[in-house]
Structures are given as structure tokens and as C-alpha cells.
C-alpha positions as semicolon CSV with decimal commas, in nm:
position;residue;x (nm);y (nm);z (nm)
1;M;0,001;0,000;0,000
2;A;0,110;0,356;-0,062
3;K;0,180;0,604;0,213
4;V;-0,109;0,845;0,275
5;L;-0,047;1,221;0,264
6;S;-0,265;1,494;0,410
7;L;-0,421;1,766;0,199
8;S;-0,455;2,116;0,346
9;N;-0,829;2,061;0,409
10;G;-0,761;1,749;0,620
11;K;-0,853;1,495;0,353
12;K;-0,610;1,207;0,286
13;I;-0,461;1,108;-0,049
14;P;-0,258;0,794;-0,126
15;Q;0,084;0,911;-0,241
16;I;0,099;0,669;-0,531
17;G;-0,185;0,632;-0,778
18;L;-0,236;0,485;-1,119
19;G;-0,222;0,726;-1,410
20;T;-0,456;0,624;-1,689
21;S;-0,428;0,882;-1,967
22;R;-0,268;0,655;-2,225
23;I;-0,375;0,305;-2,120
24;P;-0,556;0,150;-2,418
25;K;-0,929;0,134;-2,361
26;D;-0,949;-0,235;-2,448
27;I;-0,736;-0,329;-2,148
28;L;-0,806;-0,039;-1,914
29;E;-1,094;-0,199;-1,722
30;D;-0,893;-0,512;-1,647
31;T;-0,584;-0,306;-1,565
32;V;-0,772;-0,100;-1,306
33;C;-0,921;-0,416;-1,152
34;L;-0,576;-0,573;-1,132
35;A;-0,434;-0,257;-0,977
36;I;-0,700;-0,262;-0,707
37;E;-0,618;-0,625;-0,634
38;K;-0,251;-0,531;-0,601
39;G;-0,327;-0,259;-0,349
40;Y;-0,381;0,060;-0,549
41;R;-0,632;0,291;-0,390
42;H;-0,575;0,607;-0,595
43;F;-0,681;0,642;-0,960
44;D;-0,631;0,947;-1,180
45;T;-0,844;1,017;-1,484
46;A;-0,994;1,314;-1,667
47;F;-1,287;1,392;-1,893
48;A;-1,035;1,464;-2,170
49;Y;-0,889;1,112;-2,149
50;Y;-1,226;0,976;-2,260
51;N;-1,179;0,674;-2,041
52;E;-1,405;0,746;-1,746
53;V;-1,659;0,490;-1,862
54;E;-1,403;0,208;-1,857
55;I;-1,273;0,314;-1,519
56;G;-1,623;0,335;-1,381
57;N;-1,694;-0,018;-1,502
58;A;-1,381;-0,144;-1,329
59;L;-1,466;0,027;-1,003
60;K;-1,817;-0,111;-1,011
61;R;-1,683;-0,464;-1,059
62;K;-1,454;-0,436;-0,757
63;F;-1,726;-0,278;-0,544
64;E;-1,966;-0,555;-0,632
65;D;-1,723;-0,839;-0,569
66;G;-1,634;-0,695;-0,228
67;T;-1,266;-0,630;-0,298
68;V;-1,295;-0,263;-0,200
69;K;-1,546;-0,011;-0,073
70;R;-1,600;0,335;-0,219
71;D;-1,460;0,514;0,084
72;E;-1,137;0,316;0,052
73;L;-1,060;0,465;-0,290
74;F;-0,937;0,805;-0,396
75;V;-1,056;0,900;-0,744
76;T;-0,935;1,214;-0,927
77;S;-1,092;1,353;-1,242
78;K;-1,058;1,685;-1,421
79;L;-1,262;1,961;-1,580
80;S;-1,199;1,968;-1,955
81;S;-1,099;2,291;-2,127
82;Q;-1,426;2,303;-2,323
83;Y;-1,641;2,322;-2,009
84;Q;-1,472;2,594;-1,806
85;A;-1,738;2,863;-1,849
86;E;-1,893;2,915;-1,506
87;E;-2,228;2,768;-1,605
88;D;-2,068;2,455;-1,756
89;V;-1,864;2,343;-1,458
90;C;-2,133;2,164;-1,256
91;P;-2,287;1,987;-1,562
92;A;-1,941;1,871;-1,668
93;C;-1,862;1,729;-1,326
94;T;-2,203;1,563;-1,318
95;E;-2,129;1,399;-1,655
96;S;-1,793;1,274;-1,527
97;L;-1,967;1,125;-1,226
98;R;-2,221;0,958;-1,453
99;R;-1,944;0,802;-1,661
100;L;-1,755;0,692;-1,350
101;Q;-2,073;0,560;-1,187
102;L;-1,986;0,751;-0,868
103;D;-2,173;0,991;-0,642
104;Y;-1,861;1,202;-0,587
105;V;-1,496;1,233;-0,680
106;D;-1,234;1,277;-0,415
107;L;-1,048;1,542;-0,614
108;F;-1,163;1,747;-0,915
109;L;-0,905;1,960;-1,095
110;I;-0,923;2,231;-1,358
111;H;-0,728;2,035;-1,617
112;S;-0,562;2,337;-1,775
113;P;-0,592;2,717;-1,769
114;L;-0,635;2,701;-2,148
115;S;-1,012;2,741;-2,181
116;L;-1,195;2,656;-2,502
117;K;-1,555;2,712;-2,610
118;N;-1,817;2,452;-2,532
119;P;-1,896;2,250;-2,847
120;G;-2,256;2,218;-2,730
121;Y;-2,241;1,853;-2,623
122;F;-2,038;1,623;-2,399
123;A;-1,769;1,486;-2,623
124;T;-1,672;1,120;-2,635
125;K;-1,353;1,185;-2,835
126;P;-1,117;1,481;-2,876
127;V;-1,279;1,794;-3,016
128;D;-1,107;2,125;-3,085
129;T;-1,293;2,456;-3,049
130;A;-1,205;2,825;-3,039
131;Y;-1,044;2,993;-2,740
132;L;-1,280;3,105;-2,463
133;E;-1,214;3,436;-2,288
134;R;-1,320;3,406;-1,927
135;D;-1,210;3,500;-1,578
136;L;-1,030;3,212;-1,400
137;K;-1,184;3,327;-1,073
138;L;-1,534;3,261;-1,208
139;T;-1,440;2,909;-1,308
140;W;-1,294;2,855;-0,964
141;R;-1,606;2,991;-0,798
142;A;-1,809;2,725;-0,983
143;M;-1,553;2,463;-0,873
144;E;-1,615;2,565;-0,510
145;E;-1,986;2,491;-0,558
146;L;-1,895;2,131;-0,635
147;V;-1,761;2,098;-0,286
148;F;-2,062;2,266;-0,131
149;S;-2,293;2,027;-0,323
150;G;-2,093;1,717;-0,236
151;K;-1,994;1,630;-0,593
152;A;-1,622;1,676;-0,511
153;K;-1,452;1,631;-0,174
154;S;-1,157;1,852;-0,275
155;I;-1,068;2,076;-0,568
156;G;-0,746;2,186;-0,729
157;L;-0,556;2,272;-1,043
158;S;-0,344;2,116;-1,314
159;N;-0,076;2,282;-1,527
160;F;-0,119;2,619;-1,355
161;N;0,170;2,856;-1,297
162;S;0,241;3,051;-0,981
163;Q;0,076;3,372;-1,097
164;Q;-0,241;3,193;-1,193
165;I;-0,252;3,007;-0,861
166;D;-0,220;3,331;-0,667
167;Y;-0,486;3,499;-0,882
168;I;-0,736;3,222;-0,817
169;S;-0,654;3,205;-0,446
170;Q;-0,717;3,573;-0,383
171;G;-1,060;3,589;-0,225
172;A;-1,133;3,220;-0,277
173;R;-1,375;3,060;-0,036
174;I;-1,194;2,726;-0,081
175;K;-0,823;2,722;-0,162
176;P;-0,673;2,479;-0,412
177;V;-0,527;2,173;-0,241
178;M;-0,339;2,034;-0,544
179;N;-0,157;2,132;-0,859
180;Q;-0,088;1,842;-1,097
181;V;0,215;1,913;-1,318
182;E;0,487;1,750;-1,526
183;L;0,756;1,660;-1,274
184;N;1,051;1,420;-1,274
185;I;1,421;1,426;-1,191
186;R;1,511;1,609;-1,510
187;F;1,231;1,861;-1,465
188;P;1,202;1,871;-1,088
189;Q;0,993;2,190;-1,041
190;Y;1,167;2,292;-0,718
191;Q;1,055;2,657;-0,739
192;L;0,692;2,564;-0,797
193;E;0,714;2,307;-0,520
194;R;0,835;2,569;-0,268
195;F;0,574;2,819;-0,390
196;C;0,290;2,569;-0,352
197;A;0,415;2,439;-0,017
198;E;0,400;2,790;0,124
199;R;0,032;2,797;0,026
200;G;-0,057;2,450;0,149
201;I;-0,077;2,303;-0,200
202;L;0,063;1,958;-0,279
203;L;0,205;1,866;-0,617
204;T;0,106;1,561;-0,817
205;A;0,371;1,450;-1,066
206;Y;0,260;1,326;-1,404
207;A;0,529;1,173;-1,621
208;P;0,732;1,095;-1,304
209;M;0,954;0,860;-1,507
210;G;0,974;1,093;-1,806
211;A;0,686;0,929;-1,998
212;P;0,919;0,691;-2,187
213;G;0,635;0,545;-2,394
214;H;0,480;0,871;-2,506
215;P;0,480;0,883;-2,888
216;K;0,482;1,261;-2,934
217;L;0,740;1,396;-2,693
218;L;0,983;1,652;-2,826
219;N;1,318;1,505;-2,928
220;T;1,595;1,586;-2,683
221;K;1,943;1,569;-2,831
222;D;2,203;1,358;-2,654
223;K;1,955;1,229;-2,398
224;V;1,847;0,871;-2,336
225;P;1,513;0,795;-2,167
226;L;1,533;0,834;-1,792
227;L;1,489;0,461;-1,741
228;M;1,802;0,404;-1,949
229;D;2,019;0,673;-1,790
230;P;2,348;0,505;-1,684
231;N;2,336;0,678;-1,345
232;I;1,991;0,540;-1,272
233;I;2,090;0,192;-1,390
234;K;2,385;0,194;-1,147
235;L;2,169;0,310;-0,860
236;A;1,915;0,040;-0,934
237;E;2,186;-0,222;-0,915
238;K;2,322;-0,072;-0,596
239;Y;1,984;-0,078;-0,415
240;G;1,856;-0,402;-0,567
241;K;1,562;-0,219;-0,726
242;N;1,455;-0,146;-1,084
243;Q;1,520;0,188;-1,252
244;G;1,159;0,297;-1,223
245;Q;1,167;0,251;-0,845
246;I;1,475;0,474;-0,820
247;L;1,307;0,746;-1,023
248;L;0,987;0,730;-0,818
249;K;1,167;0,706;-0,483
250;S;1,345;1,035;-0,545
251;L;1,004;1,202;-0,567
252;V;0,846;1,008;-0,283
253;E;1,112;1,152;-0,055
254;R;0,992;1,503;-0,148
255;N;0,633;1,422;-0,046
256;V;0,514;1,460;-0,404
257;V;0,210;1,256;-0,512
258;L;0,289;1,025;-0,805
259;I;0,067;0,879;-1,079
260;P;0,296;0,650;-1,281
261;M;0,124;0,462;-1,563
262;S;0,171;0,094;-1,637
263;T;-0,022;-0,210;-1,754
264;N;0,256;-0,454;-1,671
265;P;0,162;-0,666;-1,363
266;D;0,517;-0,669;-1,227
267;R;0,555;-0,293;-1,277
268;L;0,221;-0,229;-1,110
269;T;0,356;-0,417;-0,807
270;S;0,703;-0,262;-0,801
271;N;0,573;0,094;-0,840
272;L;0,410;0,056;-0,498
273;Q;0,720;-0,091;-0,336
274;L;0,899;0,232;-0,257
275;Y;0,899;0,244;0,122
276;D;1,144;-0,031;0,211
277;F;1,464;0,157;0,117
278;E;1,617;0,502;0,148
279;L;1,842;0,686;-0,095
280;S;2,169;0,812;0,057
281;K;2,238;1,183;0,063
282;E;2,513;1,131;-0,191
283;D;2,286;0,945;-0,428
284;S;2,007;1,203;-0,386
285;K;2,261;1,471;-0,479
286;L;2,364;1,269;-0,785
287;I;2,004;1,240;-0,894
288;A;1,950;1,614;-0,843
289;G;2,242;1,673;-1,077
290;L;2,048;1,514;-1,364
291;E;1,814;1,815;-1,389
292;D;1,806;1,972;-1,738
293;G;1,508;2,207;-1,704
294;I;1,340;2,084;-2,023
295;R;0,960;2,077;-2,018
296;H;0,823;1,823;-2,263
297;F;0,449;1,868;-2,219
298;R;0,439;2,237;-2,311
299;R;0,167;2,244;-2,578
300;P;0,346;2,479;-2,816
301;T;0,043;2,508;-3,048
302;R;-0,138;2,693;-2,766
303;E;0,128;2,955;-2,696
304;D;-0,099;3,229;-2,831
305;H;-0,371;3,150;-2,575
306;P;-0,408;3,444;-2,331
307;D;-0,384;3,205;-2,035
308;Y;-0,089;3,000;-2,166
309;P;0,087;2,902;-1,841
310;F;0,442;2,816;-1,949
311;L;0,582;3,154;-2,049
312;I;0,710;3,209;-1,697
313;S;0,959;2,984;-1,521
314;F;0,722;2,841;-1,259
């Protein structure tokens, strides 16, 4: 089982969850069921992954067979860019709950500050629409109503920069408890981590191992995938662990929440086995030296959006 961390509102979140954004739909339901059987209690999805139905089917199976109860799971979903107008937030969350077959989500995030216009229906596959000009504070105010109505236990952000976080927080009735961002040992986000910690906001790391299987990442000259980095291979041999465990352990020690993605049964098991060893100070320093500051998930086609978040350093 994963260690449990505390959110600023007192709610608990398992530190390690299963990311699901690129798991093929035809095996997703069985993968989630297997993960539950292996001890996963935290699952991360989003409307924009178009996989909430499959995840909901898996959760229902494991509820019905008695493997797990609803209050033993932590489920995160996200508000899609097309439904960020104030009047669309509650209906969008309600639709996610319908697809997930749940009465509430434990955490609901604004998936991105890059708002788009509502296409007029709830999409079942990617749809691109024009930019939507709106006030982030109004979107957040509608997010707060989800907590008041019981549809979400906690609310937060994803891919937001420090200025956007502060803007939303000013005058908020409910403060964000989470910011989910790209984070790994090459792109460690130390400044954003300190900034969020000062405001009681935890970070969730997506791509914590560098997303080695992602087909569309920008090419990085003279760099091997993190899992194949010679330094990581040596550390894995030293500690009797696999490379993925070394990469994840370095983030676990920072109290970051992790959502690694895998369908491999052995990897699903090993990604939870991070609490039976400690990295030495020397090895932690070696790992920190692998930082290159390169953001891969930067959505360059959206740089002209007025709320594009990655033009400042953190």
C-alpha cells in the first residue's frame, strides 16, 4: 500500500496512484481491476482522457465483488478545457460522475488554464474549439460549488503557474489543495514546489519517469530515456531495485504525489514498493544533478492563448 499524505483541508490522499491517460481502452478496465487487487487505492483520470466509462466499469466490478469499498478509494478527475465557463462546470462534473458511476470524486481539478468554447455537447472523443475568454476566478467559484454540493470532496488545479494560482486564491472561499504538473528528476519543479508548499498546495507528478512510452514527446538531443540513464541503472543495481523505483523514490522523498502509468503486472507491483529503502544523501545529490530544465508537455500550439501558463519559469 502507498503512504497516505494529508491535503490542506484534512482529507487524505494515497501518495501513489495509477495514471490512466494513455492506457488503451480495451485493457483499461482489467488493468484497473488488477491494480485494485494489487493494493492501488488512488486512480487518476480526466474527462479529456475519454476513459471514465471504462474506469467506472472497473470500479463497479470491484465494489460488487467486495474487494474494496468506495470510501477506501481516492478518485481524481478533471474539468476539460471546453467546459470551463462558469455555467458549464457543474454539468461537466455531473457528466464525469455519470461516466464513472460515482456519487462524488475525491479530487476534481481544472485540467488546464487554457479554456476553449463549449462544443454544445459532452464529447466522447477529442474535439477542438475556439479559445474562450473568461475569468479564471469565475471558473474557480463554480468549482467551489462542487464541494458545497458534495460532488467533489476537494478541488485543485493542473498545469497552472504561480501567478495563476495566486490570482485564483485571492478571495477564494476554498483554496486549491493540489496542482498536478509535469515533474520528474530532469524537470524537478523545485521553485513551484516551494511556492505551492507555502500555500498548502501539494504537487502531483505526471510523467514521473519521463513518460518513456509517449509517442509525441519533443526530441531531446544527446539524452536517453530516464529509465536508461546510466546513473539510474547503477543506482538500481546498488539498491537491488529497478530503474523505475529509483526514479519514483526520489520524488516520494519530497512528499510529491505520483501517478505512474503501467499495464505490466510486475511494474504495477514494483511501483508501490518504494517504502522499504532510502536513498543516501550522496545518491540524492547525484540524482538532483540530472536536472536539465526541459519541459516536454508544453503544448506549443497553444502559446498564443491568453492564459498559456508556461511563459514564466514556474
